[in-house]
């Protein structure tokens, strides 16, 4: 411990933090109770197994600030990296590779298809194979990195093999200890906005790219993963039951020659059971809806053409007479009217054919009882078989017809599901971009959730909230709506929205070792589950619902306010509608989450003040005020009120992010811990200087002379003044001055390089 400087900063290295003098007091500090509480907090919380597993490379700083009542606050800042930056992208890549391999195998196992549908199968296989190759290459490069690697610098954000890794991912935590009280922790995850810098933003970000693709793609029905799974199960059941039905039907004919009614009845009972199972399997509305969709799509696709990846070109006129997948005789043409009840008749005919066989056996059994004393002749035995034969043939025909239609419908469902998950998602570059952006956002979310869970393991209300309404993830964006940052914001919007497909499950760890406490990713792109292990002693105290594997759903929201000089240009000469729409939609989702929380947990602390906060947030969003950072502050307040995960991003998670985090920390000290208002600016300057020493602020703060006057970071120039020849404020007076500025800038550059 090196002492306390003039503005209240206690300089402390990481090793020195492991503790101080024998009486547990800070040099220059005369409050043993304060230091005792901090000592307890550090050792109880910081050394928990989960914290050791999720955090690494920590740097710390301790400050002493005066309160309004002339007492002292001890504030401890800690910035940490996390091994999740690399471990989760590796798991996601492995999961996506396996998912695409399974999809290739699934469509390969389909029966022989007509040329058009076989072309679609080749499209799916080629797309999946391409993504598998790309992802295996990226995964191989990541595996070459050291196991201890847990940080991607902003200078590497455009490297291809680091495309799935979050930029500058850190946990930034602040512990505030007042005399006579235990420490209170505030946490925020900071990382570079999830965006694909490798592919860059020449054609925009994901939101724009997906919109363009949707406008040019054919609208068709899509099937969920659950429906595709039902289709696979139905195909498997049909493939198993059809030969059994046929086998018992053949045995029935053979037994009929013996004129043994008892044996005939046994075989008939077996045939009845299997046929009823067969009919029950077919009575699925999915088959009926798929057959109708096939007919409608066959009619719609009769115009135009499509070139498949196997080189086949399918023209509309060719499709007009082409057999559908199950119709190799081509009996259903485009001009044939499709009856929606046709499928119900198909499986009903199977049941009726069985009933006819049962009635005939009953009749034959009655005749045997009448002639029981006599010896049956060969002529009578032949008569039995002749009477059963046409009924058995009819049953077979009805089964074949039903099987053909069911196989066609389920093949259609599986192919459409595969197409929806691959080809119809857009070109491979868009799919890969989306997966990469999602990976970056996922790593940050999981890190924040694990920190939040570690703090709340002894909070019954928080644990009940998790399995009742889920966890809120509030992303705070500081990107401008100008230039490349528009594309970054479009990437981030889609990446954050895709987190709604993520759920958490708490599992019991085998041991307290860090490698046993790392999260595990499973599932598919349709829905991922992140299994978060907790130590056995903590797992035993969880609510039964969480111990039973109840999923914790994620509600992601994104609020963005551009705060740099580029946003001034965008608001004066450009377009900020993307930001306005995004904030309005997030406001609606946040209201929905809070309403569910108030409805299901009305006695939870803090929910009573939510309506007032949400009303203020709604007014701020609707006001559309320039650089309205009040939106971010109110959204962050709501997030903390509902125990949500806070995440803050700018382009690289350096200058603007550091300014935002330090301002938020000082506002928390003032609003919740009575920081002396006269010392607010000095406290803010002190905390920002520590970011300069950590390297998070790259000198811009020192050069710009940014202070807390007005407490509005939106009015501050975060970059170096040397990058701009003239203040932006003068350029906004008129468009003529903007032209003049360009001319003078060119002149200065020409003189400089002559």
XYZ file of C-alpha atoms in Angstrom:
754
model
C 0.000 0.000 0.000
C 1.544 3.276 -1.086
C -0.746 5.806 0.520
C -3.587 8.189 -0.314
C -3.106 11.036 -2.772
C -4.793 14.445 -2.824
C -7.925 13.403 -4.674
C -8.569 10.283 -2.624
C -6.923 7.571 -4.728
C -5.338 4.667 -2.899
C -2.616 3.234 -5.119
C -2.600 -0.537 -4.758
C -1.120 -3.255 -6.924
C -2.699 -6.671 -7.379
C -0.223 -8.322 -5.007
C -0.575 -5.559 -2.433
C -4.340 -6.101 -2.459
C -3.774 -9.477 -0.801
C -3.549 -7.641 2.239
C -2.201 -4.850 4.272
C -0.987 -4.217 7.819
C -1.571 -6.308 10.913
C -4.402 -4.091 12.192
C -6.189 -4.276 8.811
C -6.125 -0.497 8.308
C -5.097 1.447 5.263
C -2.140 3.822 5.668
C -3.578 7.275 6.273
C -6.962 5.760 7.236
C -8.234 5.567 10.818
C -11.285 3.338 10.459
C -10.601 -0.321 11.311
C -14.288 -1.233 10.871
C -14.194 -0.034 7.283
C -11.171 -2.110 6.454
C -12.536 -5.154 8.279
C -15.656 -5.108 6.126
C -13.615 -4.750 2.945
C -11.320 -7.549 4.079
C -14.284 -9.873 4.565
C -15.825 -8.918 1.234
C -12.667 -9.494 -0.731
C -11.910 -12.901 0.710
C -15.474 -14.230 0.752
C -16.516 -13.066 -2.699
C -13.374 -12.785 -4.774
C -12.044 -16.215 -3.947
C -15.227 -18.126 -4.738
C -14.666 -21.039 -7.136
C -16.972 -19.550 -9.782
C -15.071 -16.247 -9.790
C -11.772 -18.031 -10.190
C -13.212 -19.979 -13.123
C -14.720 -17.070 -15.037
C -12.183 -14.269 -14.420
C -8.477 -13.926 -15.090
C -5.755 -11.265 -15.485
C -7.294 -8.926 -12.935
C -6.117 -5.385 -12.238
C -7.425 -3.410 -9.269
C -7.527 0.111 -7.918
C -8.796 1.394 -4.561
C -10.060 4.929 -3.873
C -11.173 6.852 -0.802
C -13.934 9.443 -1.339
C -15.688 11.720 1.123
C -19.461 11.583 1.605
C -21.947 14.397 2.259
C -21.790 13.707 6.030
C -17.975 13.956 6.003
C -17.429 10.224 6.322
C -15.388 8.091 3.948
C -16.295 5.678 1.180
C -13.810 3.028 0.183
C -14.236 2.200 -3.500
C -12.540 -0.725 -5.155
C -12.456 -1.019 -8.955
C -11.517 -4.229 -10.675
C -11.166 -4.922 -14.380
C -10.753 -8.556 -15.439
C -10.459 -10.602 -18.577
C -12.280 -13.908 -18.979
C -11.387 -17.287 -20.508
C -14.931 -17.372 -21.924
C -13.709 -15.054 -24.693
C -12.225 -18.112 -26.403
C -13.830 -21.164 -24.771
C -17.397 -20.313 -25.826
C -16.550 -19.546 -29.489
C -14.766 -22.905 -29.663
C -17.830 -24.669 -28.272
C -20.177 -22.783 -30.601
C -18.099 -23.671 -33.659
C -18.005 -27.346 -32.653
C -21.772 -27.333 -32.106
C -22.479 -25.693 -35.473
C -20.154 -28.117 -37.262
C -21.953 -31.099 -35.726
C -25.371 -29.599 -36.509
C -24.493 -29.186 -40.178
C -23.027 -32.697 -40.346
C -26.265 -34.081 -38.904
C -28.288 -32.111 -41.449
C -26.229 -33.491 -44.334
C -26.757 -37.018 -43.070
C -30.465 -36.357 -42.607
C -31.126 -35.268 -46.182
C -28.859 -37.965 -47.608
C -31.004 -40.623 -45.938
C -34.138 -39.446 -47.738
C -35.484 -41.776 -50.418
C -34.963 -41.286 -54.154
C -36.351 -37.894 -55.101
C -37.555 -36.309 -58.308
C -34.965 -34.102 -60.088
C -36.258 -30.818 -58.646
C -36.267 -32.077 -55.072
C -32.953 -33.822 -55.519
C -31.569 -30.485 -56.654
C -32.805 -28.907 -53.418
C -31.107 -31.690 -51.487
C -27.826 -30.911 -53.257
C -28.270 -27.218 -52.394
C -28.543 -28.091 -48.698
C -25.584 -30.487 -48.777
C -23.308 -28.015 -50.578
C -24.192 -25.147 -48.244
C -23.645 -27.270 -45.142
C -20.363 -28.663 -46.482
C -19.092 -25.156 -47.217
C -19.880 -23.930 -43.689
C -18.402 -27.067 -42.128
C -15.127 -26.436 -43.987
C -14.997 -22.763 -42.984
C -15.794 -23.435 -39.335
C -13.333 -26.306 -39.052
C -10.616 -24.021 -40.391
C -11.435 -21.283 -37.860
C -11.648 -23.818 -35.023
C -8.264 -25.268 -35.960
C -6.694 -21.803 -35.777
C -8.300 -21.113 -32.392
C -7.081 -24.448 -31.038
C -3.526 -23.447 -31.945
C -3.695 -20.566 -29.482
C -2.447 -21.017 -25.953
C -4.943 -22.461 -23.493
C -4.320 -19.444 -21.254
C -5.283 -16.989 -24.019
C -8.329 -15.022 -22.855
C -8.221 -11.656 -24.610
C -8.656 -10.314 -28.148
C -7.217 -6.828 -28.609
C -8.995 -4.254 -30.744
C -6.052 -4.279 -33.153
C -7.016 -7.891 -34.033
C -10.722 -7.331 -34.585
C -10.468 -7.778 -38.372
C -8.510 -11.045 -38.315
C -10.427 -13.880 -39.919
C -9.580 -16.621 -37.441
C -10.697 -14.359 -34.566
C -14.002 -13.530 -36.248
C -16.024 -15.348 -33.553
C -14.155 -13.862 -30.572
C -15.350 -10.797 -28.654
C -13.146 -7.722 -28.839
C -11.804 -6.269 -25.581
C -14.156 -8.340 -23.420
C -13.788 -7.342 -19.756
C -15.771 -7.427 -16.572
C -15.674 -4.049 -14.833
C -16.765 -4.205 -11.225
C -16.928 -1.687 -8.436
C -17.246 -2.490 -4.725
C -18.407 0.340 -2.463
C -17.920 0.000 1.298
C -19.325 2.452 3.803
C -18.407 2.511 7.526
C -20.346 -0.156 9.377
C -21.717 -1.868 6.236
C -20.672 -4.680 3.957
C -19.511 -4.033 0.433
C -22.002 -3.425 -2.385
C -20.968 -4.598 -5.854
C -21.860 -3.069 -9.223
C -20.934 -4.931 -12.382
C -20.923 -4.147 -16.074
C -19.526 -6.193 -18.955
C -17.689 -4.144 -21.558
C -16.746 -5.370 -25.026
C -16.453 -4.131 -28.566
C -19.816 -3.981 -30.311
C -20.538 -7.499 -31.686
C -19.875 -7.014 -35.383
C -18.042 -8.743 -38.222
C -15.078 -6.475 -38.882
C -13.476 -9.140 -41.073
C -16.204 -8.872 -43.728
C -16.434 -5.117 -43.019
C -19.449 -2.924 -43.718
C -19.291 -1.883 -47.359
C -22.789 -3.273 -47.958
C -24.104 -2.596 -44.464
C -24.639 -4.831 -41.466
C -26.800 -7.860 -40.805
C -30.100 -6.022 -40.481
C -29.739 -4.504 -43.942
C -28.267 -7.624 -45.553
C -30.994 -9.900 -44.208
C -33.633 -7.407 -45.329
C -32.258 -7.373 -48.878
C -32.161 -11.158 -48.988
C -35.729 -11.427 -47.672
C -36.947 -9.110 -50.455
C -35.332 -11.260 -53.152
C -36.174 -14.689 -51.754
C -39.344 -16.652 -52.432
C -41.732 -16.738 -49.533
C -42.542 -20.303 -48.522
C -43.554 -22.137 -45.428
C -40.822 -22.930 -42.919
C -40.856 -25.681 -40.354
C -39.429 -25.577 -36.863
C -36.871 -27.978 -35.505
C -39.627 -29.654 -33.484
C -41.694 -30.226 -36.631
C -38.680 -31.612 -38.493
C -38.089 -33.958 -35.574
C -41.725 -35.097 -35.707
C -41.318 -35.735 -39.426
C -38.256 -37.901 -38.830
C -40.066 -39.863 -36.122
C -43.077 -40.414 -38.379
C -40.891 -41.638 -41.240
C -39.176 -44.031 -38.855
C -42.502 -45.332 -37.513
C -43.930 -45.849 -40.983
C -40.785 -47.647 -42.150
C -41.055 -49.978 -39.137
C -44.822 -50.592 -39.133
C -45.481 -51.089 -42.869
C -43.528 -54.392 -43.198
C -45.090 -55.649 -39.949
C -48.608 -54.990 -41.274
C -47.758 -56.706 -44.560
C -46.181 -59.634 -42.726
C -49.218 -60.309 -40.542
C -51.506 -59.968 -43.592
C -49.506 -62.682 -45.416
C -49.596 -64.899 -42.333
C -53.361 -64.441 -42.131
C -53.748 -65.803 -45.674
C -51.511 -68.784 -44.882
C -53.410 -69.676 -41.700
C -56.724 -69.450 -43.553
C -55.790 -72.635 -45.457
C -55.726 -74.538 -42.148
C -59.336 -73.584 -41.353
C -58.196 -73.096 -37.732
C -60.325 -70.294 -36.369
C -58.351 -70.000 -33.107
C -55.011 -69.489 -34.831
C -56.672 -67.222 -37.369
C -57.973 -65.084 -34.501
C -54.497 -64.794 -32.918
C -52.927 -63.617 -36.163
C -55.828 -61.234 -36.755
C -55.341 -59.694 -33.298
C -51.667 -59.048 -34.096
C -52.601 -57.545 -37.478
C -55.200 -55.327 -35.794
C -52.745 -54.011 -33.190
C -50.076 -53.126 -35.731
C -52.555 -51.572 -38.165
C -54.044 -49.417 -35.403
C -50.550 -48.254 -34.462
C -49.933 -47.481 -38.117
C -53.145 -45.437 -38.415
C -52.428 -43.610 -35.143
C -48.990 -42.608 -36.420
C -50.487 -41.228 -39.616
C -53.192 -39.151 -37.909
C -50.907 -36.119 -37.623
C -52.011 -32.687 -38.792
C -48.431 -32.029 -39.903
C -48.876 -34.530 -42.746
C -52.114 -32.915 -43.887
C -50.742 -29.355 -43.835
C -47.536 -30.421 -45.606
C -49.479 -32.092 -48.447
C -51.510 -28.935 -48.964
C -48.371 -26.797 -48.968
C -46.713 -29.099 -51.519
C -49.619 -28.638 -53.900
C -49.697 -24.843 -53.432
C -45.940 -24.547 -53.890
C -46.054 -26.785 -56.969
C -48.580 -24.410 -58.530
C -46.651 -21.282 -57.484
C -43.271 -22.542 -58.690
C -44.574 -23.366 -62.168
C -43.254 -20.005 -63.413
C -39.602 -19.037 -63.372
C -36.517 -21.216 -63.075
C -33.880 -22.185 -60.546
C -30.336 -23.491 -61.002
C -29.371 -26.021 -58.335
C -25.884 -26.650 -57.033
C -25.769 -29.978 -58.910
C -26.081 -28.106 -62.206
C -29.747 -28.943 -62.801
C -31.857 -26.076 -64.116
C -35.546 -26.471 -63.261
C -37.869 -24.414 -65.438
C -41.469 -23.739 -64.514
C -42.711 -25.590 -67.574
C -40.698 -28.634 -66.521
C -42.227 -28.603 -63.068
C -45.687 -28.470 -64.626
C -45.562 -32.139 -65.540
C -42.929 -33.363 -63.112
C -43.913 -35.891 -60.531
C -43.857 -34.786 -56.917
C -41.464 -36.650 -54.595
C -43.811 -39.537 -53.823
C -45.454 -39.731 -57.245
C -43.175 -41.484 -59.663
C -46.077 -42.072 -62.038
C -46.833 -38.360 -62.257
C -50.582 -38.767 -61.672
C -51.008 -35.465 -59.804
C -50.533 -32.645 -62.261
C -50.604 -28.942 -61.692
C -54.103 -28.615 -63.084
C -55.475 -31.219 -60.672
C -57.606 -29.812 -57.886
C -56.363 -30.893 -54.465
C -58.945 -31.979 -51.905
C -57.892 -31.127 -48.336
C -59.829 -34.152 -47.079
C -57.822 -36.493 -49.308
C -55.323 -37.305 -46.571
C -58.022 -38.067 -44.001
C -59.568 -40.457 -46.504
C -56.193 -42.161 -47.050
C -55.641 -43.255 -43.452
C -59.383 -43.846 -42.924
C -59.365 -46.304 -45.842
C -56.679 -48.311 -44.043
C -58.907 -48.573 -40.983
C -61.960 -49.510 -43.094
C -60.007 -52.232 -44.918
C -59.003 -53.725 -41.580
C -62.609 -53.653 -40.392
C -63.662 -55.602 -43.493
C -61.061 -58.279 -42.733
C -62.197 -58.526 -39.110
C -65.843 -58.912 -40.234
C -64.909 -61.642 -42.716
C -62.946 -63.603 -40.093
C -65.935 -63.385 -37.726
C -68.170 -64.763 -40.479
C -65.767 -67.596 -41.260
C -65.409 -68.435 -37.591
C -69.191 -68.693 -37.306
C -69.328 -71.156 -40.196
C -66.672 -73.331 -38.559
C -68.734 -73.598 -35.403
C -71.710 -74.836 -37.480
C -69.611 -77.591 -39.110
C -67.403 -78.291 -36.097
C -68.151 -82.054 -36.127
C -67.206 -82.520 -39.746
C -63.753 -82.676 -41.317
C -62.951 -79.606 -43.449
C -62.353 -80.304 -47.110
C -59.700 -78.753 -49.344
C -62.480 -76.954 -51.151
C -63.609 -75.223 -47.952
C -60.024 -74.181 -47.097
C -59.581 -72.710 -50.541
C -62.880 -70.867 -50.129
C -61.633 -69.209 -46.921
C -58.474 -67.936 -48.591
C -60.369 -66.772 -51.667
C -62.716 -64.708 -49.515
C -59.860 -63.125 -47.499
C -57.490 -62.491 -50.419
C -59.243 -59.472 -52.020
C -59.649 -57.845 -48.595
C -55.942 -58.303 -47.789
C -54.982 -56.908 -51.218
C -57.169 -53.867 -50.575
C -55.514 -53.342 -47.186
C -52.072 -53.479 -48.784
C -53.050 -50.955 -51.459
C -54.474 -48.562 -48.896
C -51.349 -48.868 -46.728
C -49.082 -48.231 -49.727
C -51.062 -45.161 -50.719
C -50.976 -43.756 -47.184
C -47.267 -44.512 -46.826
C -46.490 -42.816 -50.135
C -48.311 -39.631 -49.174
C -46.837 -39.603 -45.643
C -43.304 -40.121 -46.944
C -43.743 -37.311 -49.454
C -45.127 -34.941 -46.839
C -42.437 -35.699 -44.269
C -39.691 -35.512 -46.885
C -41.032 -32.080 -47.774
C -41.009 -31.013 -44.106
C -37.437 -32.212 -43.579
C -36.176 -30.598 -46.789
C -37.962 -27.332 -46.064
C -36.554 -27.336 -42.534
C -33.069 -27.941 -43.882
C -33.510 -25.231 -46.515
C -34.806 -22.773 -43.898
C -31.780 -23.438 -41.710
C -29.270 -23.074 -44.547
C -30.078 -21.849 -48.053
C -32.986 -19.524 -47.206
C -30.934 -17.837 -44.468
C -29.041 -16.089 -47.223
C -25.647 -16.524 -48.848
C -23.011 -18.373 -46.850
C -21.268 -15.070 -46.072
C -24.399 -13.744 -44.339
C -24.908 -16.964 -42.370
C -21.288 -16.965 -41.222
C -21.505 -13.280 -40.337
C -24.592 -13.914 -38.232
C -22.990 -16.815 -36.404
C -19.834 -14.777 -35.715
C -21.764 -11.789 -34.347
C -23.893 -14.094 -32.201
C -20.751 -15.747 -30.825
C -19.333 -12.410 -29.695
C -22.569 -11.394 -27.979
C -22.951 -14.844 -26.390
C -19.526 -14.756 -24.710
C -20.293 -11.400 -23.097
C -23.760 -12.513 -21.975
C -22.546 -15.755 -20.377
C -19.771 -13.920 -18.522
C -22.261 -11.402 -17.142
C -24.766 -14.091 -16.165
C -22.174 -16.135 -14.271
C -21.047 -13.087 -12.305
C -24.660 -12.210 -11.523
C -25.417 -15.800 -10.486
C -22.357 -15.930 -8.234
C -23.623 -12.844 -6.379
C -27.182 -14.145 -6.141
C -26.722 -17.741 -5.017
C -27.809 -16.760 -1.499
C -30.699 -14.533 -2.666
C -34.001 -16.514 -2.727
C -35.880 -13.760 -4.600
C -33.275 -13.657 -7.361
C -33.271 -17.441 -7.741
C -37.072 -17.480 -7.925
C -36.932 -14.725 -10.537
C -34.597 -16.810 -12.690
C -36.905 -19.792 -13.122
C -40.084 -17.685 -13.145
C -39.435 -14.866 -15.639
C -35.808 -15.343 -16.694
C -32.911 -12.906 -16.795
C -32.822 -9.477 -18.443
C -29.741 -8.659 -20.547
C -29.506 -4.902 -21.171
C -27.042 -3.954 -23.886
C -25.961 -0.334 -23.988
C -24.602 0.832 -27.335
C -22.584 4.011 -27.886
C -22.263 3.693 -31.654
C -23.014 6.566 -33.979
C -25.378 6.255 -36.932
C -22.682 7.481 -39.302
C -20.298 5.663 -41.647
C -19.143 2.148 -40.792
C -20.689 2.339 -37.343
C -24.133 2.091 -38.955
C -23.135 -1.373 -40.187
C -21.775 -2.258 -36.742
C -25.050 -1.211 -35.163
C -26.994 -3.289 -37.707
C -24.822 -6.291 -36.829
C -25.265 -5.678 -33.126
C -29.051 -5.397 -33.380
C -29.375 -8.831 -34.977
C -26.752 -10.405 -32.697
C -28.491 -9.178 -29.549
C -31.922 -10.259 -30.834
C -30.541 -13.753 -31.587
C -29.698 -14.152 -27.884
C -33.395 -14.778 -27.287
C -32.730 -18.288 -28.636
C -30.427 -18.878 -25.624
C -31.473 -20.322 -22.271
C -29.441 -21.142 -19.164
C -29.592 -24.273 -17.023
C -27.830 -24.664 -13.685
C -26.052 -27.963 -13.107
C -24.046 -29.447 -10.266
C -20.287 -29.313 -10.775
C -18.215 -32.417 -10.119
C -15.611 -30.465 -8.135
C -14.702 -26.893 -7.212
C -11.859 -26.840 -9.715
C -12.049 -24.030 -12.318
C -12.157 -26.408 -15.300
C -15.247 -28.108 -13.818
C -17.018 -24.758 -13.384
C -16.755 -23.541 -16.965
C -20.070 -23.346 -18.847
C -21.008 -25.906 -21.480
C -22.926 -25.073 -24.667
C -25.352 -27.559 -26.212
C -28.287 -27.505 -28.611
C -28.631 -26.221 -32.169
C -29.028 -22.869 -33.891
C -32.781 -23.128 -33.300
C -32.169 -23.069 -29.556
C -29.019 -23.197 -27.414
C -28.778 -24.130 -23.756
C -25.808 -22.941 -21.702
C -25.238 -25.276 -18.762
C -23.679 -23.347 -15.872
C -22.116 -25.570 -13.184
C -22.147 -24.419 -9.562
C -20.258 -25.984 -6.648
C -22.077 -28.889 -4.956
C -22.553 -26.997 -1.678
C -24.324 -24.183 -3.552
C -26.322 -26.498 -5.814
C -27.930 -28.218 -2.817
C -29.404 -24.890 -1.673
C -31.041 -24.000 -4.989
C -34.838 -24.069 -5.479
C -36.089 -27.458 -6.621
C -37.131 -26.057 -10.009
C -33.556 -25.025 -10.828
C -32.144 -28.307 -9.525
C -34.576 -30.156 -11.789
C -33.151 -28.362 -14.824
C -35.724 -25.603 -15.321
C -34.516 -23.398 -18.168
C -33.732 -19.742 -17.513
C -34.781 -17.776 -20.559
C -32.994 -14.619 -21.687
C -34.731 -11.338 -22.519
C -32.205 -9.192 -24.459
C -32.776 -5.469 -25.060
C -30.528 -2.955 -26.815
C -30.526 0.792 -26.244
C -28.129 2.856 -28.338
C -27.231 6.535 -28.144
C -24.426 7.861 -30.317
C -22.305 10.283 -28.290
C -19.303 11.196 -30.414
C -18.763 13.938 -32.980
C -19.831 11.628 -35.821
C -23.278 11.409 -34.260
C -23.522 15.194 -34.469
C -22.940 14.932 -38.206
C -25.450 12.095 -38.499
C -28.172 13.998 -36.681
C -27.589 17.180 -38.648
C -26.957 15.783 -42.141
C -27.700 12.061 -41.922
C -30.294 9.691 -40.539
C -30.743 8.393 -36.979
C -33.985 6.446 -37.606
C -32.183 3.121 -37.012
C -31.329 4.196 -33.463
C -34.821 5.570 -32.814
C -36.563 2.415 -34.016
C -34.224 0.192 -32.031
C -34.770 2.126 -28.793
C -38.543 2.113 -29.233
C -38.651 -1.649 -29.786
C -36.377 -2.301 -26.795
C -38.561 -0.080 -24.639
C -41.593 -2.220 -25.508
C -39.733 -5.469 -24.724
C -38.452 -4.054 -21.443
C -42.001 -3.093 -20.428
C -43.198 -6.611 -21.233
C -40.482 -8.195 -19.087
C -41.147 -5.847 -16.157
C -44.895 -6.465 -16.376
C -44.318 -10.214 -16.149
C -42.005 -9.671 -13.178
C -44.545 -7.508 -11.334
C -47.335 -9.976 -12.079
C -45.516 -13.106 -10.929
C -43.327 -11.654 -8.156
C -45.273 -8.653 -6.790
C -43.489 -8.719 -3.421
C -39.995 -8.582 -4.894
C -37.948 -5.612 -3.743
C -37.786 -2.734 -6.215
C -40.656 -3.718 -8.511
C -42.936 -1.029 -7.047
C -40.870 1.759 -8.613
C -40.717 0.153 -12.058
C -43.834 1.862 -13.553
C -42.438 5.320 -12.840
C -39.025 4.446 -14.280
C -40.567 2.902 -17.387
C -42.739 5.967 -17.946
C -39.657 8.192 -17.740
C -37.823 5.920 -20.146
C -40.715 5.983 -22.593
C -40.841 9.810 -22.502
C -37.103 10.043 -23.073
C -37.230 7.648 -26.029
C -40.196 9.417 -27.604
C -38.647 12.866 -27.175
C -35.922 11.947 -29.703
C -33.633 14.517 -28.162
C -30.149 14.713 -29.649
C -27.571 12.607 -27.790
C -30.132 11.832 -25.127
C -27.949 9.889 -22.685
C -30.819 9.979 -20.192
C -32.201 6.987 -22.129
C -29.114 4.973 -21.253
C -29.118 6.031 -17.614
C -32.800 5.161 -17.040
C -32.465 1.836 -18.894
C -29.433 0.964 -16.757
C -31.358 1.882 -13.593
C -34.237 -0.402 -14.581
C -31.778 -3.194 -15.352
C -30.158 -2.948 -11.908
C -33.593 -2.770 -10.298
C -34.577 -6.142 -11.832
C -31.207 -7.863 -11.243
C -30.340 -7.828 -14.927
C -27.003 -8.167 -16.693
C -25.493 -4.861 -17.846
C -23.344 -4.778 -20.987
C -21.800 -1.691 -22.591
C -20.235 -1.424 -26.036
C -18.772 1.036 -28.468
C -16.628 0.333 -31.526
C -13.697 -1.180 -29.603
C -14.758 -0.881 -25.926
C -12.114 1.712 -25.177
C -12.674 5.482 -25.205
C -16.446 5.909 -25.226
C -17.040 2.776 -23.153
C -14.591 3.894 -20.471
C -16.185 7.354 -20.367
C -19.628 5.820 -19.954
C -18.623 3.297 -17.289
C -16.751 5.805 -15.136
C -19.590 8.329 -15.374
C -22.073 5.637 -14.376
C -19.918 4.590 -11.434
C -19.631 8.136 -10.119
C -23.361 8.703 -10.538
C -23.994 5.542 -8.509
C -21.655 6.804 -5.808
C -23.505 10.116 -5.707
C -27.066 8.766 -5.900
C -26.739 5.652 -3.745
C -23.773 6.274 -1.461
C -23.952 10.029 -0.808
C -20.698 10.967 -2.526
C -19.961 14.611 -1.769
C -21.231 16.581 -4.762
C -18.273 18.942 -4.572
C -15.933 15.984 -5.079
C -17.864 14.472 -7.996
C -15.662 15.915 -10.732
C -12.418 15.034 -8.989
C -13.662 11.483 -8.389
C -14.567 11.150 -12.065
C -11.194 12.478 -13.188
C -9.399 10.105 -10.827
C -11.232 7.039 -12.080
C -10.614 8.000 -15.683
C -6.914 8.443 -15.065
C -6.834 4.861 -13.805
C -8.342 3.755 -17.135
C -5.526 5.611 -18.854
C -2.967 3.618 -16.853
C -4.824 0.373 -17.646
C -4.731 1.225 -21.342
C -8.504 1.283 -21.814
C -8.454 4.989 -22.715
C -5.846 5.570 -25.407
C -4.806 9.072 -24.443
C -7.914 10.817 -25.732
C -9.043 11.829 -22.267
C -5.755 13.522 -21.451
C -5.733 15.377 -24.749
C -9.356 16.428 -24.860
C -9.511 17.696 -21.306
C -12.937 16.120 -20.838
C -14.501 16.901 -17.442
C -17.790 16.156 -15.762
C -19.280 19.595 -16.313
C -22.904 19.088 -17.171
C -22.537 15.332 -16.569
C -23.361 14.724 -20.217
C -20.832 12.636 -22.120
C -22.773 13.331 -25.261
C -21.440 16.866 -25.313
C -17.821 15.747 -25.092
C -15.327 15.213 -27.859
C -13.807 11.845 -27.024
C -11.126 11.784 -29.691
C -7.927 13.778 -29.957
C -8.376 17.416 -31.097
C -5.458 16.899 -33.457
C -7.623 14.645 -35.605
C -9.918 17.555 -36.505
C -8.720 20.829 -37.952
C -11.729 22.782 -36.740
C -14.351 22.275 -34.026
C -17.432 20.462 -35.268
C -19.716 23.099 -33.761
C -18.573 25.665 -36.326
C -19.140 23.188 -39.152
C -22.750 22.717 -38.174
C -23.634 26.393 -38.661
C -24.187 25.995 -42.381
C -23.430 23.691 -45.257
C -21.203 26.409 -46.788
C -18.805 26.209 -43.863
C -18.699 22.435 -44.265
C -17.545 22.850 -47.886
C -15.014 25.446 -46.751
C -13.705 23.033 -44.138
C -13.113 20.335 -46.760
C -11.218 22.741 -48.999
C -9.003 24.043 -46.189
C -8.334 20.509 -44.985
C -7.158 19.461 -48.442
C -4.889 22.488 -48.656
C -3.323 21.714 -45.273
C -2.796 18.050 -46.219
C -1.149 18.992 -49.521
C 1.213 21.415 -47.772
C 2.006 18.831 -45.118
C 3.054 16.077 -47.562
C 4.920 18.245 -50.084
